[in-house]
mmCIF file of N, CA and C in Angstrom:
data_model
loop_
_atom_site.group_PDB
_atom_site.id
_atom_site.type_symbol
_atom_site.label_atom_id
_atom_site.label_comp_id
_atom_site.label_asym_id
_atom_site.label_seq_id
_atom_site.Cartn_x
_atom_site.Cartn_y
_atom_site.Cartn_z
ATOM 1 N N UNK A 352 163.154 106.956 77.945
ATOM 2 C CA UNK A 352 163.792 106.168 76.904
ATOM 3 C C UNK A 352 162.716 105.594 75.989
ATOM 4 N N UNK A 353 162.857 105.734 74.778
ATOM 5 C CA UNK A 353 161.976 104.882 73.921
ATOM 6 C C UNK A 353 162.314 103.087 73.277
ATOM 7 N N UNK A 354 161.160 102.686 73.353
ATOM 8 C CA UNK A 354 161.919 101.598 72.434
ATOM 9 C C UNK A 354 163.420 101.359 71.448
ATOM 10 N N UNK A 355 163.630 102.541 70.476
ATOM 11 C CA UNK A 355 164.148 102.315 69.309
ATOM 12 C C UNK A 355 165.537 102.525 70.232
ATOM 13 N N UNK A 356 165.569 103.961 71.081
ATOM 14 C CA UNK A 356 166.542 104.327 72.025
ATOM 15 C C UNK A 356 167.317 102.944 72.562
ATOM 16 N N UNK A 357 165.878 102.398 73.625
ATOM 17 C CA UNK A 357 166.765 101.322 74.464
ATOM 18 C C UNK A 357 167.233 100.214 73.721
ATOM 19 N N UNK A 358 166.534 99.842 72.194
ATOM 20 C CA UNK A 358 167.629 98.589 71.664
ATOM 21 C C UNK A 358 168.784 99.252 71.225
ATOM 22 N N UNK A 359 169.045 100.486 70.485
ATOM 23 C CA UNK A 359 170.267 101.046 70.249
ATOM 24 C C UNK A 359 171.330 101.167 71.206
ATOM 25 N N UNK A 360 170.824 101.745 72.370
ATOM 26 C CA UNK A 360 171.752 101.181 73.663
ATOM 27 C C UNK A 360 172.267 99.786 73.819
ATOM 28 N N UNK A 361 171.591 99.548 73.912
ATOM 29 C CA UNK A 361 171.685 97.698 74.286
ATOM 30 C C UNK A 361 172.682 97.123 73.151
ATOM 31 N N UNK A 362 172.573 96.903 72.033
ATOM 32 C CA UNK A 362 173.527 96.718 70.635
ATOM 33 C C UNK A 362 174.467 96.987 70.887
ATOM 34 N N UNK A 363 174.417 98.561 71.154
ATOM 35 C CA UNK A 363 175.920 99.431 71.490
ATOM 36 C C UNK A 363 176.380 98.254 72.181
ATOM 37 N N UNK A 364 175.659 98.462 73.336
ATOM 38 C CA UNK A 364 176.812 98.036 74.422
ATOM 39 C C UNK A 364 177.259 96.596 74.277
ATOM 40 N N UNK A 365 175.658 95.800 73.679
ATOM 41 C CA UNK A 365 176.736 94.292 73.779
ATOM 42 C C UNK A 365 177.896 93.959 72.977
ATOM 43 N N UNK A 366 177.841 95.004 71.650
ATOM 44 C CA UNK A 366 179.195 94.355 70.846
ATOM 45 C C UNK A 366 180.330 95.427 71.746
ATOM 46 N N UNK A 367 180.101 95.977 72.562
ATOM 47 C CA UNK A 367 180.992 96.720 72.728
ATOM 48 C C UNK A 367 181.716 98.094 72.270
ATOM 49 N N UNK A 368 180.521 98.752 71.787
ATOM 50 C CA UNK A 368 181.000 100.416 70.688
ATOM 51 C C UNK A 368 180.597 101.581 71.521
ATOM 52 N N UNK A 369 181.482 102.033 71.235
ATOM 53 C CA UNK A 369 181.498 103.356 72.151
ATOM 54 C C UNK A 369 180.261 104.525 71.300
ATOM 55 N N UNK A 370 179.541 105.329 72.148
ATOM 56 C CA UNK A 370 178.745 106.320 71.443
ATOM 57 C C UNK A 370 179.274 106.719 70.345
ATOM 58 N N UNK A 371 180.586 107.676 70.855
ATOM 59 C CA UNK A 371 181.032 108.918 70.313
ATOM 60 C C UNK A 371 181.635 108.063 68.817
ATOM 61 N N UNK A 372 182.420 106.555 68.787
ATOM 62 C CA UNK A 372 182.376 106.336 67.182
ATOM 63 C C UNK A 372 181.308 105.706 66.569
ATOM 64 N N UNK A 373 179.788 105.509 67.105
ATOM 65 C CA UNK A 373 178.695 105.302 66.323
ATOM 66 C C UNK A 373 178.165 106.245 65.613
ATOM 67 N N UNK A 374 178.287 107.431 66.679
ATOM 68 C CA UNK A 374 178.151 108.929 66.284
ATOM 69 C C UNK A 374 178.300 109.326 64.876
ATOM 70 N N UNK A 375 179.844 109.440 64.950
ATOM 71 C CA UNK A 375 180.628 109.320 63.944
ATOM 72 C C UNK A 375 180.414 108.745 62.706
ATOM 73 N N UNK A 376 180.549 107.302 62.608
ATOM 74 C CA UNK A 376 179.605 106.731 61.584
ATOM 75 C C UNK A 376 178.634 107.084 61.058
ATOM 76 N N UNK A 377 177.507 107.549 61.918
ATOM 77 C CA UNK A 377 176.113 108.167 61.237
ATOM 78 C C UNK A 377 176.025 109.377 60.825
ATOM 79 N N UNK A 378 177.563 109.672 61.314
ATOM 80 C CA UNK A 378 177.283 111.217 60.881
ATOM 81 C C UNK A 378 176.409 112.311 61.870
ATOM 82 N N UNK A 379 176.308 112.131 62.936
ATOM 83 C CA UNK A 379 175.963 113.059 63.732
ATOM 84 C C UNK A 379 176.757 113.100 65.202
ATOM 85 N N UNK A 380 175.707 113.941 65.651
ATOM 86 C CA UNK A 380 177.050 114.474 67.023
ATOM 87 C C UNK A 380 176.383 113.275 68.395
ATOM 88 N N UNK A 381 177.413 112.963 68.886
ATOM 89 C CA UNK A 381 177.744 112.000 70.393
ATOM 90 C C UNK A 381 176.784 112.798 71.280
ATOM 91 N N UNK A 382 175.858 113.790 71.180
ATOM 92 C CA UNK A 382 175.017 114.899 71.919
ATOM 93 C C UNK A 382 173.521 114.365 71.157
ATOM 94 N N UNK A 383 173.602 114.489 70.096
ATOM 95 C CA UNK A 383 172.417 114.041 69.240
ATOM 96 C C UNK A 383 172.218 112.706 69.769
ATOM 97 N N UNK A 384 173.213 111.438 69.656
ATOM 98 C CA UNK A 384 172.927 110.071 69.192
ATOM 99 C C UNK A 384 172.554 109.649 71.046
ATOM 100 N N UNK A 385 173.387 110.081 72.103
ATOM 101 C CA UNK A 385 172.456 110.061 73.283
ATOM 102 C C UNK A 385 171.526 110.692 73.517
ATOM 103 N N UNK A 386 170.816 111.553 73.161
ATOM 104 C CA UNK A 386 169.806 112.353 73.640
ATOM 105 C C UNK A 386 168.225 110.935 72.605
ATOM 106 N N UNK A 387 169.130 110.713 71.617
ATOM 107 C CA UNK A 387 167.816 109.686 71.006
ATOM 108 C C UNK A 387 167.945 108.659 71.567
ATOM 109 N N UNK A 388 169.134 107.605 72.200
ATOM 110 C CA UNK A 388 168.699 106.599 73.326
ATOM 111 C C UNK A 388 168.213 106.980 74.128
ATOM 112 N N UNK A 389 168.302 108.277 75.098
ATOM 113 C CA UNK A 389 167.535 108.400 76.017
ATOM 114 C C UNK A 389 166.028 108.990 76.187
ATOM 115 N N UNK A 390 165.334 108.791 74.576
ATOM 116 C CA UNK A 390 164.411 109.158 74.048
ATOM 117 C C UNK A 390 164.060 110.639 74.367
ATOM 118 N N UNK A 391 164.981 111.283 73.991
ATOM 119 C CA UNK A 391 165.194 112.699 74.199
ATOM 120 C C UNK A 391 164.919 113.791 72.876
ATOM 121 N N UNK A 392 165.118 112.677 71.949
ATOM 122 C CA UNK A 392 164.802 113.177 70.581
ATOM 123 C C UNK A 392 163.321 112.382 69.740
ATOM 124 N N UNK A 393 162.950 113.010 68.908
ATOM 125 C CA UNK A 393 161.690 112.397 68.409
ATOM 126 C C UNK A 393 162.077 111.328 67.304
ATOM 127 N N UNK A 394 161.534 110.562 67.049
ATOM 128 C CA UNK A 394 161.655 109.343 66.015
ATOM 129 C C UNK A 394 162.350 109.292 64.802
ATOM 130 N N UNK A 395 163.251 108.351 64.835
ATOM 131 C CA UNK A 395 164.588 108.948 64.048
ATOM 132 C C UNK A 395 164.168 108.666 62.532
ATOM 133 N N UNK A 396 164.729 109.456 61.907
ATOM 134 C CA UNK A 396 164.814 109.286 60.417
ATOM 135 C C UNK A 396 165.118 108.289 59.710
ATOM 136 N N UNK A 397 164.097 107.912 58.538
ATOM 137 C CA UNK A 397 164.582 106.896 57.519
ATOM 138 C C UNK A 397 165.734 106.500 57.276
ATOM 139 N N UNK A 398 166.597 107.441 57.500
ATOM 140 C CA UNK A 398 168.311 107.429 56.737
ATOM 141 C C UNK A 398 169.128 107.275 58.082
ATOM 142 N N UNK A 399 168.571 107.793 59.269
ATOM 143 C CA UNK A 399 169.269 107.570 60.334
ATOM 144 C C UNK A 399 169.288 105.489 60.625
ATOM 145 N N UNK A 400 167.960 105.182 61.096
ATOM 146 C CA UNK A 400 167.656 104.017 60.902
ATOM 147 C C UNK A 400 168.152 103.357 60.199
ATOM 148 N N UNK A 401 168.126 103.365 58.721
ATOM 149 C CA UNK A 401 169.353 101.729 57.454
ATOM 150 C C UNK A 401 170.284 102.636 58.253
ATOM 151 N N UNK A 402 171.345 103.550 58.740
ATOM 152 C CA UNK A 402 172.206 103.475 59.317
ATOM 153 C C UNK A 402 172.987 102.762 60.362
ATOM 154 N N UNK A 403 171.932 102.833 61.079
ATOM 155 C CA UNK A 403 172.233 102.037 62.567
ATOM 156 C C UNK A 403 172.073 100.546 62.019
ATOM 157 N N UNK A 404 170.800 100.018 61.098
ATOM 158 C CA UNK A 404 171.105 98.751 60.650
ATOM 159 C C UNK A 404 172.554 98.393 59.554
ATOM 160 N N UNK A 405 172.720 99.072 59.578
ATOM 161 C CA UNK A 405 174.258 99.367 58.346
ATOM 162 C C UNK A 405 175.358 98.837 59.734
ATOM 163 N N UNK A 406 175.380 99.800 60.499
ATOM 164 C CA UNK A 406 176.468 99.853 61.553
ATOM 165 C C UNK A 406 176.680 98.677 62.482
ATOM 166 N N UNK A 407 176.015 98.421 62.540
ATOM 167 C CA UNK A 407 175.448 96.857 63.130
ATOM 168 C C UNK A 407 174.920 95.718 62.658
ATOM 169 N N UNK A 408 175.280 95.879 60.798
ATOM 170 C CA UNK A 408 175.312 94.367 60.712
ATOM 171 C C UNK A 408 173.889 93.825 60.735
ATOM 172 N N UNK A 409 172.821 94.457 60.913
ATOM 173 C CA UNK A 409 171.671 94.038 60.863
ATOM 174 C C UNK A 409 170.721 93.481 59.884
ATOM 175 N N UNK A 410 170.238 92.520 59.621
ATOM 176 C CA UNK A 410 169.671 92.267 58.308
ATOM 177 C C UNK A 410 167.973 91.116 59.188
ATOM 178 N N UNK A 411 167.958 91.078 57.793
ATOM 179 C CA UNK A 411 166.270 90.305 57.838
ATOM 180 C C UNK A 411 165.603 90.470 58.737
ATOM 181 N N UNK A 412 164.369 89.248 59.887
ATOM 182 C CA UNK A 412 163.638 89.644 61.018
ATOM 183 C C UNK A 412 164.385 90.867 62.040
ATOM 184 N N UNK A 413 165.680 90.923 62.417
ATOM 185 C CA UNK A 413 165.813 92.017 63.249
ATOM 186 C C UNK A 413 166.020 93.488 62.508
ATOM 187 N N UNK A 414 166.250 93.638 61.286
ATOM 188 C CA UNK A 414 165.876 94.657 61.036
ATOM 189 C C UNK A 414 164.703 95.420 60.741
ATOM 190 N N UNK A 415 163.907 94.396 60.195
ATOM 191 C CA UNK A 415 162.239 94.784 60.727
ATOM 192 C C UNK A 415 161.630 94.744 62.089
ATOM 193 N N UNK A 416 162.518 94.539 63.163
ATOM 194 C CA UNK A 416 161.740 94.721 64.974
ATOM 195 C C UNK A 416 162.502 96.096 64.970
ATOM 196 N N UNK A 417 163.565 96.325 64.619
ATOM 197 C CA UNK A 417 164.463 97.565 64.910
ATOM 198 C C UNK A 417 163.599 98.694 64.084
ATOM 199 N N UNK A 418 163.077 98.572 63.193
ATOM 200 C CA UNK A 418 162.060 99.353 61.962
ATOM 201 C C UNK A 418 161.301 99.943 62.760
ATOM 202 N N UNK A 419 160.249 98.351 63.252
ATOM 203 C CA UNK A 419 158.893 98.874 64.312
ATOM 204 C C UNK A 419 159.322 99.527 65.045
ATOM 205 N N UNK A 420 160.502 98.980 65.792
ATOM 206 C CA UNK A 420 160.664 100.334 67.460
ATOM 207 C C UNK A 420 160.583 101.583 66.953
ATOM 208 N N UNK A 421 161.284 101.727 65.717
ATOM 209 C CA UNK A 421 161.716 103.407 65.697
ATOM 210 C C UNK A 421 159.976 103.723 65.065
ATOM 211 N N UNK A 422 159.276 103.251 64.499
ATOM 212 C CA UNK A 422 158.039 103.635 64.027
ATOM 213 C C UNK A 422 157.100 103.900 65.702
ATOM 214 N N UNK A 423 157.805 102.888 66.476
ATOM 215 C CA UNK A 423 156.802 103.232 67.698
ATOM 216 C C UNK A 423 157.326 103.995 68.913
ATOM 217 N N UNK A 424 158.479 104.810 68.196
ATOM 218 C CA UNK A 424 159.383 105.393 69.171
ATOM 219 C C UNK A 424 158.969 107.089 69.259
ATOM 220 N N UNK A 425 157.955 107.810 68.775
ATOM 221 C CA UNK A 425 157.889 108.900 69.602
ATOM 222 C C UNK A 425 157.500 109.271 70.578
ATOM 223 N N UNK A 426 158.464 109.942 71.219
ATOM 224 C CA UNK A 426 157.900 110.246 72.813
ATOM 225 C C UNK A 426 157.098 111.108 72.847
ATOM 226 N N UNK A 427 156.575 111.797 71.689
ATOM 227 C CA UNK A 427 155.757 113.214 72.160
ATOM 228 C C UNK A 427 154.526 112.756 71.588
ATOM 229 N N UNK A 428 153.081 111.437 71.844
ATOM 230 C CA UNK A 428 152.190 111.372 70.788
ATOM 231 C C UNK A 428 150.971 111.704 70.271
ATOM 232 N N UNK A 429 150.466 112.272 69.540
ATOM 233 C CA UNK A 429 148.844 112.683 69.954
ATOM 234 C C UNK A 429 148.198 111.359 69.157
ATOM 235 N N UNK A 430 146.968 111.604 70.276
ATOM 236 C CA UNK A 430 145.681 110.651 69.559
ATOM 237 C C UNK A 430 144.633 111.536 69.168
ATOM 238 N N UNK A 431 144.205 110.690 67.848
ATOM 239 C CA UNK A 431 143.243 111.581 67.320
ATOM 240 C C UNK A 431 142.514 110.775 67.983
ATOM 241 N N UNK A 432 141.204 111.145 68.393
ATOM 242 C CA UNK A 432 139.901 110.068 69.250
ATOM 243 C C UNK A 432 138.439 110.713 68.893
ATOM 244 N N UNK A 433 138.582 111.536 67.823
ATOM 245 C CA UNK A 433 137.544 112.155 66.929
ATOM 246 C C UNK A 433 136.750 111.128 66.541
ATOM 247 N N UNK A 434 135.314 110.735 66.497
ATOM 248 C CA UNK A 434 134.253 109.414 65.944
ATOM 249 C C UNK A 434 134.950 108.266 66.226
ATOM 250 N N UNK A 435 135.592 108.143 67.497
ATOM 251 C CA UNK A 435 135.344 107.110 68.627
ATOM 252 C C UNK A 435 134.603 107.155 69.858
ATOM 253 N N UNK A 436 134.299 106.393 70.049
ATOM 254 C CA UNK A 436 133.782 105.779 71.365
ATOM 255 C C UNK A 436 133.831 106.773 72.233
ATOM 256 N N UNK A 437 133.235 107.866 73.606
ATOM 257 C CA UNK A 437 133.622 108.885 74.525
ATOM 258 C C UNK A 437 134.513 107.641 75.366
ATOM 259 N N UNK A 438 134.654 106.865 75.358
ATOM 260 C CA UNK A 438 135.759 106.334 76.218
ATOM 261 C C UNK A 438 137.208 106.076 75.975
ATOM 262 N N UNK A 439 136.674 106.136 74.332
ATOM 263 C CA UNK A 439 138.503 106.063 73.795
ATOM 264 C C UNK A 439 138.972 108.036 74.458
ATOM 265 N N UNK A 440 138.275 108.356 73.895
ATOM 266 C CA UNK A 440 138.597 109.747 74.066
ATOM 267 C C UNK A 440 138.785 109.940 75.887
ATOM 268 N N UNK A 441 138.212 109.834 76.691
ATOM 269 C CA UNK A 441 138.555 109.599 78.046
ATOM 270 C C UNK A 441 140.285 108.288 78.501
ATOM 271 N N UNK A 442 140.254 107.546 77.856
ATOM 272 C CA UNK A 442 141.233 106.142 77.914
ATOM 273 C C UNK A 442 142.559 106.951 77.691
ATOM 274 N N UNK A 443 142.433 107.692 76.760
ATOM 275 C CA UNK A 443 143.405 108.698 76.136
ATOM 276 C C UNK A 443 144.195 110.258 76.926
ATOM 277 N N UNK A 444 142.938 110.628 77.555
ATOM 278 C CA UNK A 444 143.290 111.509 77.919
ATOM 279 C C UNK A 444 143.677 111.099 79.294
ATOM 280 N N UNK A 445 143.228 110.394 79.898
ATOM 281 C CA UNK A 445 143.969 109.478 81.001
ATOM 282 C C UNK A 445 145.237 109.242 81.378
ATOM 283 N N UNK A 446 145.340 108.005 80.426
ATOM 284 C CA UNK A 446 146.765 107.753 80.054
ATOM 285 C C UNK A 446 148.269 108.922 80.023
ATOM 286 N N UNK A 447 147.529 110.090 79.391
ATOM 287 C CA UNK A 447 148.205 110.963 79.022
ATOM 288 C C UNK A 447 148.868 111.471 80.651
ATOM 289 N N UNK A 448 147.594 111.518 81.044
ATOM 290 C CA UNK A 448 148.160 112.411 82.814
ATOM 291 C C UNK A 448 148.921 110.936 83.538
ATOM 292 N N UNK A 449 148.397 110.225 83.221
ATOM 293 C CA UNK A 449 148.695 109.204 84.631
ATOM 294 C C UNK A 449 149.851 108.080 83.820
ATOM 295 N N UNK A 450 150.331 108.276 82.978
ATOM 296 C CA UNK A 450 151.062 107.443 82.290
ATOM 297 C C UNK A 450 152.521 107.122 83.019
ATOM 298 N N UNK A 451 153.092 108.517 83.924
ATOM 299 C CA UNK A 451 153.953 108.387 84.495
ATOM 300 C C UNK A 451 153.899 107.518 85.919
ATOM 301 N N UNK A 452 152.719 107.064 86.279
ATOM 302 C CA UNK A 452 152.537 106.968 87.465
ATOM 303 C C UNK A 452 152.442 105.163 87.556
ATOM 304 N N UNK A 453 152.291 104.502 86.377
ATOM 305 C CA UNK A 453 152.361 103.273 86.008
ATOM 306 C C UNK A 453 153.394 102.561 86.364
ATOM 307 N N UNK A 454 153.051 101.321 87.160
ATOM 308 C CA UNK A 454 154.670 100.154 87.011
ATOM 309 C C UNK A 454 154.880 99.639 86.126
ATOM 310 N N UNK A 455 156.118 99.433 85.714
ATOM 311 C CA UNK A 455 156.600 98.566 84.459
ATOM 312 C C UNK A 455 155.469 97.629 84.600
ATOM 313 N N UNK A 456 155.164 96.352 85.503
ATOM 314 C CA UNK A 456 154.055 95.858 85.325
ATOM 315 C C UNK A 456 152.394 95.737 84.752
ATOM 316 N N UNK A 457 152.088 97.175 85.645
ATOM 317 C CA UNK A 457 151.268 97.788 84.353
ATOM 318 C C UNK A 457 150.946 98.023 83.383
ATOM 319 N N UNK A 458 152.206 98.881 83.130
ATOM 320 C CA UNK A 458 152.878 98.922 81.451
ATOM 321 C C UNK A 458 152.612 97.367 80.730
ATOM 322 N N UNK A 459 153.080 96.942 81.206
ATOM 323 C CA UNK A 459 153.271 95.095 80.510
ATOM 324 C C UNK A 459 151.337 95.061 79.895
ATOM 325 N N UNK A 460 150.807 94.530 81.109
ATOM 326 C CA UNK A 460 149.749 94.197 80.880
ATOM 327 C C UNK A 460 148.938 95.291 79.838
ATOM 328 N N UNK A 461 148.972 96.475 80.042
ATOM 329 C CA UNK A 461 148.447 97.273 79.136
ATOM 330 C C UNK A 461 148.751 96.909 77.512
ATOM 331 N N UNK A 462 149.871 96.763 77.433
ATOM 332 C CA UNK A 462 150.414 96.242 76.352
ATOM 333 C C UNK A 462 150.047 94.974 75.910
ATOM 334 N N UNK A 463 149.853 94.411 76.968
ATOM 335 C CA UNK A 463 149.328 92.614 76.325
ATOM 336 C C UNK A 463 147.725 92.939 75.839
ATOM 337 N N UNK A 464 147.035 94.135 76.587
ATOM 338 C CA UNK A 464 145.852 93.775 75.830
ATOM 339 C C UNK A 464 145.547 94.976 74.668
ATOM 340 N N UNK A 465 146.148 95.473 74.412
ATOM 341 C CA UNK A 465 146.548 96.060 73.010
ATOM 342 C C UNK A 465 147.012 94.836 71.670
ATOM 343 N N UNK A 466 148.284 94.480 72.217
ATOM 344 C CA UNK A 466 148.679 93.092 71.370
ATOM 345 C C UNK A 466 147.338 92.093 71.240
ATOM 346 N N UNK A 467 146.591 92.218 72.240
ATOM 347 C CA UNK A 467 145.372 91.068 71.785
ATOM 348 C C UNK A 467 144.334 91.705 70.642
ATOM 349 N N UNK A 468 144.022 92.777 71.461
ATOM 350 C CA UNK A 468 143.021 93.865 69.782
ATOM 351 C C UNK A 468 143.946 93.371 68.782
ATOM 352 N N UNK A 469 144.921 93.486 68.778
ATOM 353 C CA UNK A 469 145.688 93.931 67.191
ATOM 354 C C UNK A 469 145.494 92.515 66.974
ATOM 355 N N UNK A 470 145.586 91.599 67.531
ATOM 356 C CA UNK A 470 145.402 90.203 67.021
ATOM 357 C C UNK A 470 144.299 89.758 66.800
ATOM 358 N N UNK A 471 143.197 90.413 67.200
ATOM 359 C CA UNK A 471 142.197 90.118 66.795
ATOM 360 C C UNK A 471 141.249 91.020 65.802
ATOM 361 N N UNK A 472 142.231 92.083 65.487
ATOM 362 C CA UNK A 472 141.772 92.799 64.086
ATOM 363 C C UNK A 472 142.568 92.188 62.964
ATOM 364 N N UNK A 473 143.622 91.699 62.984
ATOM 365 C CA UNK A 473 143.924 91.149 62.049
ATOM 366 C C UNK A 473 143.423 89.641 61.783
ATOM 367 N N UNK A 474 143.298 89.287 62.425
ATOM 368 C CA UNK A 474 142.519 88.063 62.605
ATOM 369 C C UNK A 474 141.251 87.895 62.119
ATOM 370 N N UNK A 475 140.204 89.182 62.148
ATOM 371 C CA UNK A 475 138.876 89.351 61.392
ATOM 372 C C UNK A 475 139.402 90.285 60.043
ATOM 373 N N UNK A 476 139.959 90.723 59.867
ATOM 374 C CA UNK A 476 140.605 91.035 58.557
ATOM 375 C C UNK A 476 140.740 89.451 57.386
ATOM 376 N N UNK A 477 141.312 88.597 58.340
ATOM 377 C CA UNK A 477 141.389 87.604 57.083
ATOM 378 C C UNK A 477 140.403 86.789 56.966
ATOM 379 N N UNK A 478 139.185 86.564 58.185
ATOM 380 C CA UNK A 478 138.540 85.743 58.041
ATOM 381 C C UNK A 478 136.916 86.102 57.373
ATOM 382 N N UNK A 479 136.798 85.048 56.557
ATOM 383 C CA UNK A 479 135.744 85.289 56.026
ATOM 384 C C UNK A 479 133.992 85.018 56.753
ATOM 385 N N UNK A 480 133.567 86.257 56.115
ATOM 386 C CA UNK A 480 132.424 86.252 56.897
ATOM 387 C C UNK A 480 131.470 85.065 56.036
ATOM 388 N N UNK A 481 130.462 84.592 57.163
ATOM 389 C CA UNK A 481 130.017 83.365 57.013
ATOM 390 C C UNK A 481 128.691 83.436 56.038
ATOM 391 N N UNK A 482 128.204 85.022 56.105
ATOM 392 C CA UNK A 482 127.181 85.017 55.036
ATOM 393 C C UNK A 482 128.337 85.093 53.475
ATOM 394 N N UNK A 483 129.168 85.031 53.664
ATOM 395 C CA UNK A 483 130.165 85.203 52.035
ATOM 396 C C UNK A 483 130.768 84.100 51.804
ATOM 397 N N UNK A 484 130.220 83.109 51.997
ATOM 398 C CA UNK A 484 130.703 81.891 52.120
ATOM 399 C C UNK A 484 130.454 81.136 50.806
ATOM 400 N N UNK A 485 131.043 80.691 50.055
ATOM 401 C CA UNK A 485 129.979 80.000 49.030
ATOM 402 C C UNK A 485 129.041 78.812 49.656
ATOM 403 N N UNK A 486 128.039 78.669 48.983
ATOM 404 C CA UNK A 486 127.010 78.063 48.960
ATOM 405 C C UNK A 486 127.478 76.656 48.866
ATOM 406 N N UNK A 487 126.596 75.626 49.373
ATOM 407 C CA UNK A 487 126.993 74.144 49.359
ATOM 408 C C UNK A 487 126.018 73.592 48.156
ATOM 409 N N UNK A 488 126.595 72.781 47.188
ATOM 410 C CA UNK A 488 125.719 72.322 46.265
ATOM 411 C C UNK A 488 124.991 70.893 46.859
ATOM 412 N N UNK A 489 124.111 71.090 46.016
ATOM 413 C CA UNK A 489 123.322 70.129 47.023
ATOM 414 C C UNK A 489 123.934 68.915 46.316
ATOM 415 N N UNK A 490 123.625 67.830 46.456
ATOM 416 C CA UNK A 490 123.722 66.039 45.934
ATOM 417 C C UNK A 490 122.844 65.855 45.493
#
């Protein structure tokens, strides 16, 4: 199951909508629209996506988390690891074999320290470096 999959499930089910008339709505087949909750299909389309936010009523912050999932929803992914580090390139190819073998727990933590890089690249993204500082005038 992918991200974008399991909140589409989840929606479904809490308002209570059956597959086969979400299906419908989007215009595709009750075969298609489970095979992409059960991340069976690759990352859904621009037009599929404002759909499902269409169908559900979705607007502002949750339609941008529903955005990200489907942006981070392919199940099939390659890494490029070309002029990185030989360990990204090892980290990678790792992952790849042993990814199934992980506990949700695992999973978690792996993820928390990903979320910390990203917070701390954006974080030196805004901050200014200290030799670019302006100068203090003297008194």
């Amino acid at each position: 199951m992918t991200p974008f999959g399991e909140r589409v499930r989840q929606l479904r089910q809490e308002r209570g909508r059956m597959l086969k008339d979400m299906a419908a709505h989007l215009g595709v087949s009750s075969a298609y629209l489970s095979a992409l909750e059960r991340g069976e299909r690759g990352k859904p389309t621009w037009t599929l996506i404002q759909g499902v936010l269409q169908y559900f009523h979705i607007i502002w912050d949750e339609a941008d988390e529903l955005t990200r999932l489907a942006d981070l929803s392919d199940p099939r992914v390659k890494i490029d690891t070309a002029n990185t580090d030989p360990k990204a390139t090892l980290l990678a190819n790792r992952l790849a074999r042993e990814i199934r073998g992980l506990t949700p727990d695992e999973l978690d933590r792996m993820v928390a320290v990903l979320d910390q890089a990203q917070e701390r690249e954006r974080g030196a993204g805004c901050a200014v470096p200290s030799d670019a500082q302006a100068p203090v005038s003297p008194r």
